[in-house]
Amino acid sequence: MAGDKHSKDGGTHDESRRKFIKNTGMVAGGVVGGSLLGGLFTSQLTENQDTQTKSGHKEANFQEALQFFTRRDDFNVLQAATERIFPKNDHGPGAIGLGVPYYIDKQLAGLWGINGRDYRHSPFMPQTQKEVPNPELHPEQSALNRGLIFIHGLRRMNEESQKRFNQRFDEAEEDQQIEVMQDVEHDNVKMTGIAPSDFFFLLRQATLEGAYSDPLYGGNKNMEGWKMKNFPGAQPSYANVIEQDEFVQMEPISLTDYQGN
Amino acid sequence: MVKKLDKTDVVIIGSGWAGGITAAELTKKGHKVVILERGKAKDQSDYVGTKDELRYSLRYDLMQDLNKETITSRNGLGETALPVRGNDNARLGTDTGGAGVHWNGISFRWLPYDFEIYSKTVERYGKDKIPHDMTIQDWGITYDELEPYYDQYEKTAGISGEENPIGPPRSNQYPNPPLKSTPTINLFKKACESLGYHPYHLPSANVSQTYENPDGETINGCMYCAFCEEYGCDFGAKADPMVTVLTTAEKTGNLELRNNANVTRVAHDGKRATGLVYTDTTTGDVYEQPADIVVLAGFVFTNTRLLLLSDIGKPYNPKTGKGIIGKNFTGHFTNISTYIGARGFFEDKRFNLFMGAGALGATIDDFSGDNKDHKNLDFLHGFEVHYSQLGARPIANNQVPKGTPKWGKKFKENSIHYYNRNLFITPQTGFLPNKNSYMDLDPTYKDDLGNPLLRVTCQYKEQDRKRARSGIAKCKQIMEEMGADIVDVDEVPDDANFNHKFYTDHFFGGAIMGGDPDTSAVNTYSQMWDMENLFVVGGSSFPHNSNYNPTETIGAFAYRAAEGMNRYLSQGGGLLTQEERVKKNA
């Protein structure tokens, strides 16, 4: 069965990934080195350990480079923030381990990042305060597109961290990162063009998407997000089991397998 | 430069259920039909392999993208409306099959009370029971008159259902047995029964077994794969216009379906519609398609906007209460209906919630419409209370008990723990029209062709909040009876108002039907009183919103409209009903 093949590969990937995360100290704070060197170092390690497949071939991972972000610093803040939203725990990997930051980078590089499906005619009436009459409208009333909202929001979090703790956001302590993020979530910092809470709404949504969308989008690595929840992916049918009382555990099926039959 | 095309018998806007049914019934009688569909060409093969939550539920791949045209929205006459810019706030159907493709398949009949709501309310409670600004009216038809069309739609769509123990009379049983039951549905039904209510399986267009409909189209049996709502069916197991009526119409050789055809005006001479003017969105060229009969079978917003842009009928004026086009906007709104209710968290039980189907579930009608005596209640109409096992897809389902943070360690812990341990019950509430909820053209925002957008003004009244609170209380009672360890209930604050979310796809009004041309745009055959060869079919003709999903009632009225059109063509014109019963809240 198609699902079996993937779960075996997945197991191998998962193990090496965890080792890697431990070895590089990413586990506790989700902290990643901020320098270019750090980035290159990460890639090399990833390739060495992350690509050993069951059959013994080495397959390089060519999907984890930046499409949207241009400053590594912005991406580092993103990595740390997503890991705070969805941290590694006993259930399984956190946002970084699941590939969520790369998922978000890919999404921002595409239609979603430029609000390609949205009505974008002016006049815009951005809502930067909580007491606006239409709080349900969320980030869509901003003149900024989602890509710019992310860049503004991540830099704003970094500025706040440097101001308060004299540390880059991604190098600050976990508690300090959480403090900044809570203040963004509750509009206790200022931003122009969009309410901080609306940026945070997008950041949280995108993080969950990256954790649980089909792996074809670059997140939910090895379907580890689904495995944590016992979600079996693209199963063709539950007609034979839906009536039964017992909880059913199944190996997940990705769209790659489902469509490739 | 408008290029005039050769005349056809009938030209229809939209290839959803309303347009599809009309096309099938007219082409079967030998009439030549052109459907103008502004969305892309689709067929069943587009839906194979589409179990992709991100693409369809979060990025709305099947919905109308809003970059060329949307609606604007506000809460009151003094406010400036803002455009609804993204699909997070408006899921409107598009492409071949329209909204009939991405629906869940819940297929209710509405109540006898609904069609005679004014008369029956006055008869039971007296005229004073109706608030002065509530614009309810009789529809000009009774349930008994509509029943044969309900029956016809159910047979076409292969509706799979269980007899509603307190439902209105039916001429026939459902054509298919109900969908399977599950442990959670059993739990809901048992709790309802022990409280003295009358649960039954949701009537479903996810068909319970392979079925051939009277037109010879086959609908397959449901796989319970959990990708139904917001998705086209992978297996052709959900009745939609493509697997049924559009195929039927195509087989006659009398249908031409033109995609990428965005209609901008109804051409007319003041007395008769002469055709439809549209832009081919692949070239930018403008055409006029002349026809003997013109049918607007788009969504509520499309139908209403085209009447206003084409200067047909008298626009409704909320200050004077005069005029009709745009009147009585109603719907199911997410903060007072369908998306509110009671959520129960179960510590010791783990359900297979990742399995499901769009219309798999059960409901009670004990509080629907006027089934309960409203003498001592301070609202009219009611709610159906349902539990459904849609299939909990993982991005959208991260429910946690109240008090859990929305992100971080505890959130992750709880959202994973409760993923297969939480059930939700919701009241789908009726919404009755009021003088300040209506549609007109926006003064500021325009579409990409330079035409004004449609503006929706919607205000909740005290009755709407009370009805919703009453529904939530019932959900709480049932959830407690089901034995949940934690029961979280939604609240409807005193200042709750329309939240600008056009999310349920259940919206109505704008070209409402009735027996009196002064208070209705169309008669019960969906024929315009003022322009007898123009038919406006679909939810736009509903004078109010019941507490049920609308598709089956849209289907029934589409069958009636098509029968009227066939009669109109064979008898060479004329109004299909006389002006009659004048019963309304004036």
PDB file of C-alpha atoms in Angstrom, chain A residues 6 98 103 107 208-223 226 231-234 252-259, chain B residues 49 51-55 227 394-395:
ATOM      1  CA  HIS A   6       5.970   6.856   2.982  1.00  0.00           C
ATOM      2  CA  LEU A  98       7.706  20.564  10.237  1.00  0.00           C
ATOM      3  CA  TYR A 103       6.028  26.764   3.826  1.00  0.00           C
ATOM      4  CA  GLN A 107       3.094  30.966   0.217  1.00  0.00           C
ATOM      5  CA  LEU A 208      -1.164  26.088  11.446  1.00  0.00           C
ATOM      6  CA  GLU A 209      -1.485  25.768   7.671  1.00  0.00           C
ATOM      7  CA  GLY A 210       2.181  24.859   7.418  1.00  0.00           C
ATOM      8  CA  ALA A 211       1.868  22.298  10.184  1.00  0.00           C
ATOM      9  CA  TYR A 212      -1.169  20.535   8.738  1.00  0.00           C
ATOM     10  CA  SER A 213      -1.413  21.109   4.968  1.00  0.00           C
ATOM     11  CA  ASP A 214      -0.380  18.382   2.573  1.00  0.00           C
ATOM     12  CA  PRO A 215       3.423  18.051   2.448  1.00  0.00           C
ATOM     13  CA  LEU A 216       3.345  19.107  -1.212  1.00  0.00           C
ATOM     14  CA  TYR A 217       3.368  22.730   0.033  1.00  0.00           C
ATOM     15  CA  GLY A 218       6.610  22.360   1.953  1.00  0.00           C
ATOM     16  CA  GLY A 219       5.321  22.043   5.523  1.00  0.00           C
ATOM     17  CA  ASN A 220       3.944  19.075   7.479  1.00  0.00           C
ATOM     18  CA  LYS A 221       7.228  17.334   6.793  1.00  0.00           C
ATOM     19  CA  ASN A 222       6.914  13.597   6.382  1.00  0.00           C
ATOM     20  CA  MET A 223       3.294  14.044   7.412  1.00  0.00           C
ATOM     21  CA  TRP A 226      -0.922  14.644  10.578  1.00  0.00           C
ATOM     22  CA  PHE A 231      -5.270  12.423  10.656  1.00  0.00           C
ATOM     23  CA  PRO A 232      -4.887   9.895   7.843  1.00  0.00           C
ATOM     24  CA  GLY A 233      -4.702  12.315   4.911  1.00  0.00           C
ATOM     25  CA  ALA A 234      -6.268  11.608   1.532  1.00  0.00           C
ATOM     26  CA  PRO A 252      -1.619   8.714   6.370  1.00  0.00           C
ATOM     27  CA  ILE A 253      -1.716   9.030   2.592  1.00  0.00           C
ATOM     28  CA  SER A 254      -0.290  12.156   0.960  1.00  0.00           C
ATOM     29  CA  LEU A 255      -1.647  13.674  -2.218  1.00  0.00           C
ATOM     30  CA  THR A 256       1.547  12.613  -3.972  1.00  0.00           C
ATOM     31  CA  ASP A 257       0.539   9.028  -3.378  1.00  0.00           C
ATOM     32  CA  TYR A 258      -3.193   9.571  -3.754  1.00  0.00           C
ATOM     33  CA  GLN A 259      -2.898  11.288  -7.111  1.00  0.00           C
TER      34      GLN A 259
ATOM     35  CA  GLY B  49      -7.727  13.776  -6.519  1.00  0.00           C
ATOM     36  CA  LYS B  51      -8.472  16.071  -1.167  1.00  0.00           C
ATOM     37  CA  ASP B  52      -6.395  19.153  -0.466  1.00  0.00           C
ATOM     38  CA  GLU B  53      -7.549  21.165   2.536  1.00  0.00           C
ATOM     39  CA  LEU B  54      -5.238  24.122   1.942  1.00  0.00           C
ATOM     40  CA  ARG B  55      -6.209  24.591  -1.688  1.00  0.00           C
ATOM     41  CA  PHE B 227     -13.835  16.115   1.553  1.00  0.00           C
ATOM     42  CA  PRO B 394      -6.710  19.247  10.399  1.00  0.00           C
ATOM     43  CA  ILE B 395      -5.973  22.896   9.540  1.00  0.00           C
TER      44      ILE B 395
END
